Amino acid sequence: MKLKSLVLALGAALIAGAAGAATLDPVFVTPTVTPSGSSFSDVVLGSFTLTQASDVTGSVLAATTISFGNGFTVPLQSVNFSFAGLNGVTDLDASATGFHFANLAAGTYQLLASGSLSGAGFGGAVFSTTVNVAAAAAVPEPATYALMLAGIAAVGFVARRRRRD
């Protein structure tokens, strides 16, 4: 019974240590103004580093005002995102403000955003980004399954042989 409790505690500790969430520092964006409106493209929202293969999810929010205290606030432009995520990696989240990547390899990644700004507010926007990281589930190799089946067959053979004796 002690062994079973120890194994469960170790498993829980490994799972708890593998997941994490972080809020990246806010980023102020000054848009590029064109005759058709204001836009931003591939703005770096921040970066994160993975130490092992992981699943990454998150979201990007745009602030509507900046507060300086004493009741003084500055209105910001409204934001429409067309993209938020990692450049060149397939995003599994269909929304423009969310992202979900499965089984990203260990390494450092930069989050990017693109979109447009509109409205009568101050000429910019502030983005806040949340990133959740969870260790990716390991996929067993075919040799692992073969070894497991061989072990089960050996246990069955020994049990059958003992029954005869």
Short mmCIF file of N, CA and C in Angstrom, two decimals:
data_model
loop_
_atom_site.label_atom_id
_atom_site.label_comp_id
_atom_site.label_asym_id
_atom_site.label_seq_id
_atom_site.Cartn_x
_atom_site.Cartn_y
_atom_site.Cartn_z
N MET A 1 0.81 -1.18 0.00
CA MET A 1 0.00 0.00 0.00
C MET A 1 0.87 1.26 0.00
N LYS A 2 1.98 1.24 0.76
CA LYS A 2 2.86 2.39 0.79
C LYS A 2 3.45 2.67 -0.59
N LEU A 3 3.79 1.61 -1.33
CA LEU A 3 4.37 1.77 -2.66
C LEU A 3 3.37 2.43 -3.60
N LYS A 4 2.11 2.01 -3.51
CA LYS A 4 1.08 2.59 -4.36
C LYS A 4 0.92 4.08 -4.08
N SER A 5 0.90 4.45 -2.80
CA SER A 5 0.77 5.87 -2.42
C SER A 5 1.97 6.67 -2.90
N LEU A 6 3.16 6.09 -2.80
CA LEU A 6 4.37 6.77 -3.23
C LEU A 6 4.36 7.01 -4.74
N VAL A 7 3.93 6.00 -5.50
CA VAL A 7 3.87 6.13 -6.95
C VAL A 7 2.86 7.20 -7.35
N LEU A 8 1.69 7.23 -6.69
CA LEU A 8 0.68 8.24 -6.99
C LEU A 8 1.19 9.65 -6.67
N ALA A 9 1.87 9.79 -5.54
CA ALA A 9 2.41 11.10 -5.16
C ALA A 9 3.47 11.57 -6.15
N LEU A 10 4.33 10.65 -6.60
CA LEU A 10 5.36 11.00 -7.57
C LEU A 10 4.73 11.42 -8.90
N GLY A 11 3.71 10.68 -9.33
CA GLY A 11 3.02 11.03 -10.57
C GLY A 11 2.36 12.39 -10.49
N ALA A 12 1.73 12.70 -9.36
CA ALA A 12 1.08 14.00 -9.18
C ALA A 12 2.12 15.12 -9.19
N ALA A 13 3.26 14.89 -8.57
CA ALA A 13 4.32 15.90 -8.55
C ALA A 13 4.86 16.17 -9.95
N LEU A 14 5.03 15.12 -10.75
CA LEU A 14 5.52 15.30 -12.11
C LEU A 14 4.52 16.07 -12.97
N ILE A 15 3.22 15.77 -12.81
CA ILE A 15 2.20 16.46 -13.59
C ILE A 15 2.13 17.92 -13.17
N ALA A 16 2.16 18.18 -11.87
CA ALA A 16 2.08 19.56 -11.39
C ALA A 16 3.28 20.38 -11.85
N GLY A 17 4.44 19.79 -11.90
CA GLY A 17 5.64 20.51 -12.31
C GLY A 17 5.70 20.76 -13.80
N ALA A 18 4.89 20.05 -14.59
CA ALA A 18 4.96 20.15 -16.04
C ALA A 18 4.07 21.25 -16.60
N ALA A 19 3.11 21.74 -15.83
CA ALA A 19 2.18 22.74 -16.34
C ALA A 19 2.52 24.10 -15.75
N GLY A 20 2.19 25.13 -16.50
CA GLY A 20 2.42 26.47 -15.99
C GLY A 20 1.70 27.50 -16.82
N ALA A 21 1.45 28.66 -16.23
CA ALA A 21 0.80 29.76 -16.93
C ALA A 21 1.60 31.02 -16.67
N ALA A 22 1.60 31.89 -17.65
CA ALA A 22 2.32 33.15 -17.50
C ALA A 22 1.58 34.25 -18.24
N THR A 23 1.66 35.46 -17.71
CA THR A 23 1.14 36.64 -18.40
C THR A 23 2.35 37.44 -18.86
N LEU A 24 2.45 37.63 -20.16
CA LEU A 24 3.58 38.37 -20.72
C LEU A 24 3.40 39.86 -20.44
N ASP A 25 4.49 40.59 -20.43
CA ASP A 25 4.44 42.04 -20.19
C ASP A 25 3.56 42.70 -21.25
N PRO A 26 2.76 43.72 -20.85
CA PRO A 26 1.94 44.43 -21.84
C PRO A 26 2.81 45.08 -22.92
N VAL A 27 2.26 45.15 -24.12
CA VAL A 27 2.98 45.73 -25.26
C VAL A 27 2.15 46.87 -25.83
N PHE A 28 2.75 48.07 -25.96
CA PHE A 28 2.07 49.19 -26.60
C PHE A 28 2.37 49.15 -28.09
N VAL A 29 1.33 49.27 -28.89
CA VAL A 29 1.48 49.19 -30.34
C VAL A 29 1.11 50.52 -30.98
N THR A 30 2.00 51.04 -31.80
CA THR A 30 1.71 52.21 -32.62
C THR A 30 1.45 51.70 -34.03
N PRO A 31 0.27 51.94 -34.56
CA PRO A 31 -0.07 51.36 -35.87
C PRO A 31 0.59 52.07 -37.04
N THR A 32 0.60 51.40 -38.18
CA THR A 32 1.02 51.98 -39.45
C THR A 32 -0.23 52.60 -40.08
N VAL A 33 -0.19 53.89 -40.36
CA VAL A 33 -1.36 54.57 -40.91
C VAL A 33 -1.26 54.58 -42.43
N THR A 34 -2.32 54.10 -43.09
CA THR A 34 -2.41 54.07 -44.55
C THR A 34 -3.72 54.77 -44.95
N PRO A 35 -3.91 55.08 -46.22
CA PRO A 35 -5.19 55.69 -46.63
C PRO A 35 -6.41 54.84 -46.26
N SER A 36 -6.24 53.54 -46.19
CA SER A 36 -7.38 52.67 -45.88
C SER A 36 -7.60 52.51 -44.38
N GLY A 37 -6.73 53.05 -43.52
CA GLY A 37 -6.91 52.94 -42.07
C GLY A 37 -5.60 52.67 -41.36
N SER A 38 -5.71 52.29 -40.09
CA SER A 38 -4.53 51.99 -39.27
C SER A 38 -4.42 50.49 -39.10
N SER A 39 -3.20 49.97 -39.20
CA SER A 39 -3.01 48.53 -39.04
C SER A 39 -1.68 48.26 -38.35
N PHE A 40 -1.55 47.02 -37.88
CA PHE A 40 -0.29 46.56 -37.32
C PHE A 40 -0.06 45.15 -37.83
N SER A 41 1.19 44.82 -38.04
CA SER A 41 1.52 43.52 -38.63
C SER A 41 2.73 42.91 -37.94
N ASP A 42 2.61 41.66 -37.55
CA ASP A 42 3.70 40.90 -36.92
C ASP A 42 4.35 41.65 -35.76
N VAL A 43 3.53 42.23 -34.89
CA VAL A 43 4.03 42.90 -33.69
C VAL A 43 4.41 41.81 -32.69
N VAL A 44 5.61 41.88 -32.11
CA VAL A 44 6.07 40.88 -31.15
C VAL A 44 5.40 41.15 -29.81
N LEU A 45 4.57 40.20 -29.36
CA LEU A 45 3.87 40.32 -28.08
C LEU A 45 4.74 39.89 -26.91
N GLY A 46 5.75 39.10 -27.19
CA GLY A 46 6.63 38.58 -26.16
C GLY A 46 7.19 37.24 -26.61
N SER A 47 8.01 36.64 -25.77
CA SER A 47 8.58 35.34 -26.10
C SER A 47 8.52 34.43 -24.88
N PHE A 48 8.59 33.14 -25.13
CA PHE A 48 8.62 32.14 -24.07
C PHE A 48 9.53 31.01 -24.49
N THR A 49 10.06 30.29 -23.50
CA THR A 49 10.99 29.19 -23.76
C THR A 49 10.41 27.90 -23.20
N LEU A 50 10.45 26.86 -24.01
CA LEU A 50 10.00 25.52 -23.59
C LEU A 50 11.23 24.65 -23.35
N THR A 51 11.24 23.92 -22.24
CA THR A 51 12.36 23.03 -21.94
C THR A 51 12.09 21.61 -22.41
N GLN A 52 10.84 21.32 -22.79
CA GLN A 52 10.46 20.00 -23.30
C GLN A 52 9.29 20.17 -24.25
N ALA A 53 8.97 19.12 -24.99
CA ALA A 53 7.83 19.18 -25.90
C ALA A 53 6.58 19.50 -25.08
N SER A 54 5.81 20.51 -25.53
CA SER A 54 4.68 20.98 -24.74
C SER A 54 3.53 21.42 -25.63
N ASP A 55 2.34 21.44 -25.02
CA ASP A 55 1.15 22.03 -25.64
C ASP A 55 1.04 23.45 -25.10
N VAL A 56 0.80 24.42 -25.98
CA VAL A 56 0.74 25.82 -25.57
C VAL A 56 -0.60 26.40 -26.02
N THR A 57 -1.30 27.05 -25.09
CA THR A 57 -2.53 27.75 -25.40
C THR A 57 -2.43 29.15 -24.81
N GLY A 58 -3.28 30.05 -25.29
CA GLY A 58 -3.27 31.39 -24.73
C GLY A 58 -4.22 32.30 -25.46
N SER A 59 -4.22 33.55 -25.03
CA SER A 59 -5.10 34.54 -25.63
C SER A 59 -4.46 35.92 -25.55
N VAL A 60 -4.97 36.81 -26.39
CA VAL A 60 -4.48 38.19 -26.43
C VAL A 60 -5.68 39.11 -26.22
N LEU A 61 -5.53 40.06 -25.33
CA LEU A 61 -6.58 41.05 -25.08
C LEU A 61 -6.03 42.43 -25.38
N ALA A 62 -6.90 43.31 -25.86
CA ALA A 62 -6.51 44.69 -26.11
C ALA A 62 -7.22 45.58 -25.10
N ALA A 63 -6.47 46.42 -24.40
CA ALA A 63 -7.05 47.35 -23.43
C ALA A 63 -7.82 48.44 -24.16
N THR A 64 -8.89 48.93 -23.53
CA THR A 64 -9.68 50.01 -24.13
C THR A 64 -9.26 51.38 -23.59
N THR A 65 -8.57 51.39 -22.44
CA THR A 65 -8.09 52.65 -21.87
C THR A 65 -6.77 52.41 -21.15
N ILE A 66 -6.04 53.51 -20.93
CA ILE A 66 -4.85 53.48 -20.07
C ILE A 66 -5.16 54.39 -18.89
N SER A 67 -4.99 53.88 -17.68
CA SER A 67 -5.25 54.66 -16.48
C SER A 67 -3.93 55.12 -15.87
N PHE A 68 -3.85 56.42 -15.57
CA PHE A 68 -2.64 56.99 -14.98
C PHE A 68 -2.81 57.30 -13.50
N GLY A 69 -3.92 56.91 -12.91
CA GLY A 69 -4.19 57.21 -11.51
C GLY A 69 -4.89 58.56 -11.37
N ASN A 70 -5.37 58.85 -10.15
CA ASN A 70 -6.10 60.10 -9.88
C ASN A 70 -7.29 60.29 -10.81
N GLY A 71 -7.82 59.18 -11.33
CA GLY A 71 -9.00 59.25 -12.21
C GLY A 71 -8.69 59.68 -13.63
N PHE A 72 -7.43 59.86 -14.00
CA PHE A 72 -7.07 60.29 -15.35
C PHE A 72 -6.88 59.06 -16.24
N THR A 73 -7.67 58.95 -17.28
CA THR A 73 -7.55 57.83 -18.22
C THR A 73 -7.50 58.37 -19.64
N VAL A 74 -6.87 57.61 -20.51
CA VAL A 74 -6.77 57.95 -21.93
C VAL A 74 -7.46 56.84 -22.71
N PRO A 75 -8.46 57.18 -23.53
CA PRO A 75 -9.13 56.14 -24.34
C PRO A 75 -8.21 55.68 -25.47
N LEU A 76 -8.27 54.40 -25.76
CA LEU A 76 -7.46 53.83 -26.85
C LEU A 76 -8.38 53.44 -28.01
N GLN A 77 -7.79 53.20 -29.14
CA GLN A 77 -8.56 52.76 -30.30
C GLN A 77 -9.04 51.34 -30.11
N SER A 78 -10.13 50.98 -30.80
CA SER A 78 -10.60 49.60 -30.74
C SER A 78 -9.75 48.75 -31.70
N VAL A 79 -9.59 47.48 -31.33
CA VAL A 79 -8.68 46.60 -32.05
C VAL A 79 -9.45 45.42 -32.65
N ASN A 80 -9.12 45.10 -33.89
CA ASN A 80 -9.62 43.89 -34.54
C ASN A 80 -8.40 43.06 -34.92
N PHE A 81 -8.27 41.90 -34.30
CA PHE A 81 -7.14 41.02 -34.60
C PHE A 81 -7.43 40.19 -35.84
N SER A 82 -6.43 40.03 -36.68
CA SER A 82 -6.53 39.09 -37.80
C SER A 82 -5.67 37.86 -37.53
N PHE A 83 -4.69 38.00 -36.59
CA PHE A 83 -3.80 36.89 -36.28
C PHE A 83 -3.14 37.13 -34.93
N ALA A 84 -3.02 36.08 -34.14
CA ALA A 84 -2.20 36.10 -32.92
C ALA A 84 -1.65 34.70 -32.75
N GLY A 85 -0.35 34.55 -32.72
CA GLY A 85 0.25 33.22 -32.58
C GLY A 85 1.70 33.20 -33.00
N LEU A 86 2.16 32.01 -33.37
CA LEU A 86 3.55 31.82 -33.77
C LEU A 86 3.64 31.82 -35.29
N ASN A 87 4.59 32.56 -35.81
CA ASN A 87 4.76 32.65 -37.25
C ASN A 87 5.24 31.31 -37.81
N GLY A 88 4.53 30.80 -38.81
CA GLY A 88 4.96 29.59 -39.49
C GLY A 88 4.60 28.28 -38.81
N VAL A 89 3.85 28.33 -37.68
CA VAL A 89 3.43 27.12 -36.98
C VAL A 89 1.92 27.06 -37.03
N THR A 90 1.35 25.89 -37.34
CA THR A 90 -0.09 25.76 -37.50
C THR A 90 -0.81 25.98 -36.17
N ASP A 91 -1.74 26.93 -36.17
CA ASP A 91 -2.54 27.27 -35.00
C ASP A 91 -3.80 26.42 -35.02
N LEU A 92 -4.08 25.70 -33.93
CA LEU A 92 -5.25 24.84 -33.85
C LEU A 92 -6.49 25.58 -33.35
N ASP A 93 -6.35 26.86 -33.00
CA ASP A 93 -7.46 27.67 -32.52
C ASP A 93 -7.96 28.54 -33.67
N ALA A 94 -9.25 28.46 -33.96
CA ALA A 94 -9.80 29.19 -35.11
C ALA A 94 -9.98 30.68 -34.84
N SER A 95 -9.97 31.11 -33.58
CA SER A 95 -10.18 32.53 -33.29
C SER A 95 -8.91 33.32 -33.53
N ALA A 96 -9.08 34.61 -33.86
CA ALA A 96 -7.93 35.46 -34.14
C ALA A 96 -7.23 35.92 -32.86
N THR A 97 -7.92 35.86 -31.71
CA THR A 97 -7.33 36.35 -30.47
C THR A 97 -6.80 35.23 -29.58
N GLY A 98 -7.04 33.99 -29.97
CA GLY A 98 -6.55 32.85 -29.19
C GLY A 98 -5.58 32.03 -30.01
N PHE A 99 -4.82 31.20 -29.31
CA PHE A 99 -3.91 30.31 -30.02
C PHE A 99 -3.78 29.01 -29.25
N HIS A 100 -3.54 27.94 -29.98
CA HIS A 100 -3.36 26.60 -29.40
C HIS A 100 -2.41 25.83 -30.30
N PHE A 101 -1.29 25.43 -29.73
CA PHE A 101 -0.30 24.67 -30.47
C PHE A 101 -0.04 23.38 -29.72
N ALA A 102 -0.08 22.26 -30.43
CA ALA A 102 0.12 20.95 -29.82
C ALA A 102 1.53 20.45 -30.11
N ASN A 103 2.16 19.90 -29.08
CA ASN A 103 3.45 19.23 -29.20
C ASN A 103 4.54 20.11 -29.81
N LEU A 104 4.68 21.33 -29.31
CA LEU A 104 5.78 22.19 -29.75
C LEU A 104 7.09 21.65 -29.19
N ALA A 105 8.12 21.64 -29.99
CA ALA A 105 9.43 21.16 -29.54
C ALA A 105 10.06 22.16 -28.57
N ALA A 106 11.02 21.69 -27.80
CA ALA A 106 11.74 22.57 -26.88
C ALA A 106 12.42 23.68 -27.67
N GLY A 107 12.43 24.88 -27.12
CA GLY A 107 13.05 26.01 -27.78
C GLY A 107 12.42 27.32 -27.35
N THR A 108 12.86 28.41 -27.96
CA THR A 108 12.32 29.74 -27.66
C THR A 108 11.44 30.18 -28.82
N TYR A 109 10.26 30.70 -28.48
CA TYR A 109 9.28 31.11 -29.48
C TYR A 109 8.86 32.55 -29.23
N GLN A 110 8.54 33.28 -30.33
CA GLN A 110 8.02 34.63 -30.24
C GLN A 110 6.56 34.64 -30.67
N LEU A 111 5.70 35.25 -29.84
CA LEU A 111 4.30 35.43 -30.20
C LEU A 111 4.15 36.70 -31.01
N LEU A 112 3.37 36.63 -32.09
CA LEU A 112 3.16 37.77 -32.97
C LEU A 112 1.67 38.07 -33.08
N ALA A 113 1.33 39.29 -33.46
CA ALA A 113 -0.06 39.67 -33.70
C ALA A 113 -0.14 40.60 -34.89
N SER A 114 -1.27 40.52 -35.59
CA SER A 114 -1.56 41.40 -36.71
C SER A 114 -3.03 41.80 -36.62
N GLY A 115 -3.37 42.95 -37.19
CA GLY A 115 -4.76 43.38 -37.19
C GLY A 115 -4.89 44.84 -37.56
N SER A 116 -6.02 45.42 -37.16
CA SER A 116 -6.29 46.82 -37.48
C SER A 116 -6.84 47.54 -36.26
N LEU A 117 -6.71 48.87 -36.27
CA LEU A 117 -7.22 49.71 -35.19
C LEU A 117 -8.19 50.73 -35.80
N SER A 118 -9.18 51.10 -35.00
CA SER A 118 -10.14 52.09 -35.48
C SER A 118 -10.73 52.83 -34.29
N GLY A 119 -11.39 53.94 -34.56
CA GLY A 119 -12.05 54.69 -33.51
C GLY A 119 -11.35 56.00 -33.23
N ALA A 120 -11.97 56.77 -32.31
CA ALA A 120 -11.50 58.13 -32.02
C ALA A 120 -10.50 58.17 -30.87
N GLY A 121 -10.10 57.03 -30.36
CA GLY A 121 -9.19 57.02 -29.22
C GLY A 121 -7.77 57.40 -29.60
N PHE A 122 -6.91 57.44 -28.58
CA PHE A 122 -5.48 57.73 -28.76
C PHE A 122 -4.91 56.77 -29.79
N GLY A 123 -3.98 57.21 -30.62
CA GLY A 123 -3.49 56.44 -31.75
C GLY A 123 -2.64 55.24 -31.42
N GLY A 124 -3.17 54.28 -30.71
CA GLY A 124 -2.42 53.07 -30.40
C GLY A 124 -3.26 52.10 -29.60
N ALA A 125 -2.62 51.04 -29.12
CA ALA A 125 -3.32 50.03 -28.32
C ALA A 125 -2.33 49.35 -27.39
N VAL A 126 -2.85 48.77 -26.32
CA VAL A 126 -2.03 48.01 -25.38
C VAL A 126 -2.54 46.58 -25.37
N PHE A 127 -1.64 45.62 -25.61
CA PHE A 127 -2.01 44.21 -25.66
C PHE A 127 -1.51 43.50 -24.42
N SER A 128 -2.33 42.63 -23.89
CA SER A 128 -1.96 41.78 -22.76
C SER A 128 -2.11 40.34 -23.22
N THR A 129 -1.12 39.52 -22.97
CA THR A 129 -1.10 38.14 -23.47
C THR A 129 -0.94 37.15 -22.33
N THR A 130 -1.75 36.10 -22.36
CA THR A 130 -1.66 35.00 -21.40
C THR A 130 -1.22 33.75 -22.14
N VAL A 131 -0.25 33.03 -21.57
CA VAL A 131 0.27 31.80 -22.18
C VAL A 131 0.18 30.68 -21.15
N ASN A 132 -0.41 29.55 -21.54
CA ASN A 132 -0.50 28.36 -20.70
C ASN A 132 0.31 27.25 -21.34
N VAL A 133 1.20 26.62 -20.57
CA VAL A 133 2.06 25.57 -21.08
C VAL A 133 1.80 24.28 -20.30
N ALA A 134 1.60 23.19 -21.02
CA ALA A 134 1.43 21.87 -20.41
C ALA A 134 2.30 20.88 -21.17
N ALA A 135 2.97 20.00 -20.45
CA ALA A 135 3.83 18.99 -21.09
C ALA A 135 2.99 18.14 -22.03
N ALA A 136 3.50 17.92 -23.23
CA ALA A 136 2.79 17.10 -24.21
C ALA A 136 2.84 15.64 -23.79
N ALA A 137 1.76 14.94 -24.05
CA ALA A 137 1.72 13.51 -23.73
C ALA A 137 2.68 12.77 -24.64
N ALA A 138 3.47 11.90 -24.06
CA ALA A 138 4.42 11.12 -24.84
C ALA A 138 3.69 10.04 -25.63
N VAL A 139 4.10 9.86 -26.87
CA VAL A 139 3.50 8.83 -27.71
C VAL A 139 4.45 7.64 -27.74
N PRO A 140 3.99 6.47 -27.25
CA PRO A 140 4.87 5.30 -27.21
C PRO A 140 5.29 4.84 -28.62
N GLU A 141 6.50 4.35 -28.71
CA GLU A 141 7.00 3.79 -29.96
C GLU A 141 6.41 2.39 -30.15
N PRO A 142 6.33 1.90 -31.38
CA PRO A 142 5.82 0.55 -31.62
C PRO A 142 6.62 -0.52 -30.85
N ALA A 143 7.91 -0.30 -30.67
CA ALA A 143 8.73 -1.28 -29.93
C ALA A 143 8.27 -1.38 -28.47
N THR A 144 7.78 -0.28 -27.93
CA THR A 144 7.27 -0.29 -26.55
C THR A 144 6.06 -1.20 -26.45
N TYR A 145 5.14 -1.09 -27.42
CA TYR A 145 3.97 -1.97 -27.43
C TYR A 145 4.38 -3.43 -27.61
N ALA A 146 5.34 -3.68 -28.47
CA ALA A 146 5.79 -5.06 -28.70
C ALA A 146 6.38 -5.65 -27.42
N LEU A 147 7.19 -4.87 -26.72
CA LEU A 147 7.79 -5.33 -25.47
C LEU A 147 6.72 -5.59 -24.41
N MET A 148 5.71 -4.72 -24.34
CA MET A 148 4.63 -4.90 -23.38
C MET A 148 3.84 -6.18 -23.69
N LEU A 149 3.54 -6.43 -24.95
CA LEU A 149 2.82 -7.65 -25.33
C LEU A 149 3.65 -8.89 -25.05
N ALA A 150 4.96 -8.81 -25.28
CA ALA A 150 5.83 -9.95 -24.98
C ALA A 150 5.82 -10.24 -23.48
N GLY A 151 5.82 -9.21 -22.65
CA GLY A 151 5.78 -9.39 -21.20
C GLY A 151 4.47 -10.00 -20.75
N ILE A 152 3.37 -9.55 -21.31
CA ILE A 152 2.06 -10.13 -20.96
C ILE A 152 2.00 -11.59 -21.38
N ALA A 153 2.53 -11.90 -22.56
CA ALA A 153 2.55 -13.30 -23.03
C ALA A 153 3.40 -14.16 -22.10
N ALA A 154 4.55 -13.63 -21.64
CA ALA A 154 5.40 -14.40 -20.73
C ALA A 154 4.71 -14.66 -19.40
N VAL A 155 4.02 -13.66 -18.86
CA VAL A 155 3.27 -13.85 -17.61
C VAL A 155 2.17 -14.88 -17.81
N GLY A 156 1.48 -14.83 -18.94
CA GLY A 156 0.44 -15.82 -19.24
C GLY A 156 1.01 -17.23 -19.36
N PHE A 157 2.18 -17.33 -19.99
CA PHE A 157 2.82 -18.64 -20.15
C PHE A 157 3.18 -19.23 -18.78
N VAL A 158 3.77 -18.41 -17.90
CA VAL A 158 4.16 -18.87 -16.57
C VAL A 158 2.92 -19.26 -15.77
N ALA A 159 1.85 -18.47 -15.84
CA ALA A 159 0.63 -18.79 -15.10
C ALA A 159 0.01 -20.10 -15.60
N ARG A 160 0.02 -20.32 -16.89
CA ARG A 160 -0.55 -21.55 -17.45
C ARG A 160 0.29 -22.76 -17.04
N ARG A 161 1.58 -22.59 -17.04
CA ARG A 161 2.47 -23.69 -16.69
C ARG A 161 2.31 -24.06 -15.20
N ARG A 162 2.14 -23.05 -14.32
CA ARG A 162 1.92 -23.33 -12.89
C ARG A 162 0.62 -24.03 -12.67
N ARG A 163 -0.40 -23.68 -13.44
CA ARG A 163 -1.70 -24.31 -13.29
C ARG A 163 -1.62 -25.81 -13.63
N ARG A 164 -0.83 -26.18 -14.60
CA ARG A 164 -0.68 -27.60 -14.97
C ARG A 164 0.00 -28.40 -13.87
N ASP A 165 0.96 -27.76 -13.20
CA ASP A 165 1.72 -28.47 -12.16
C ASP A 165 0.92 -28.60 -10.95
#
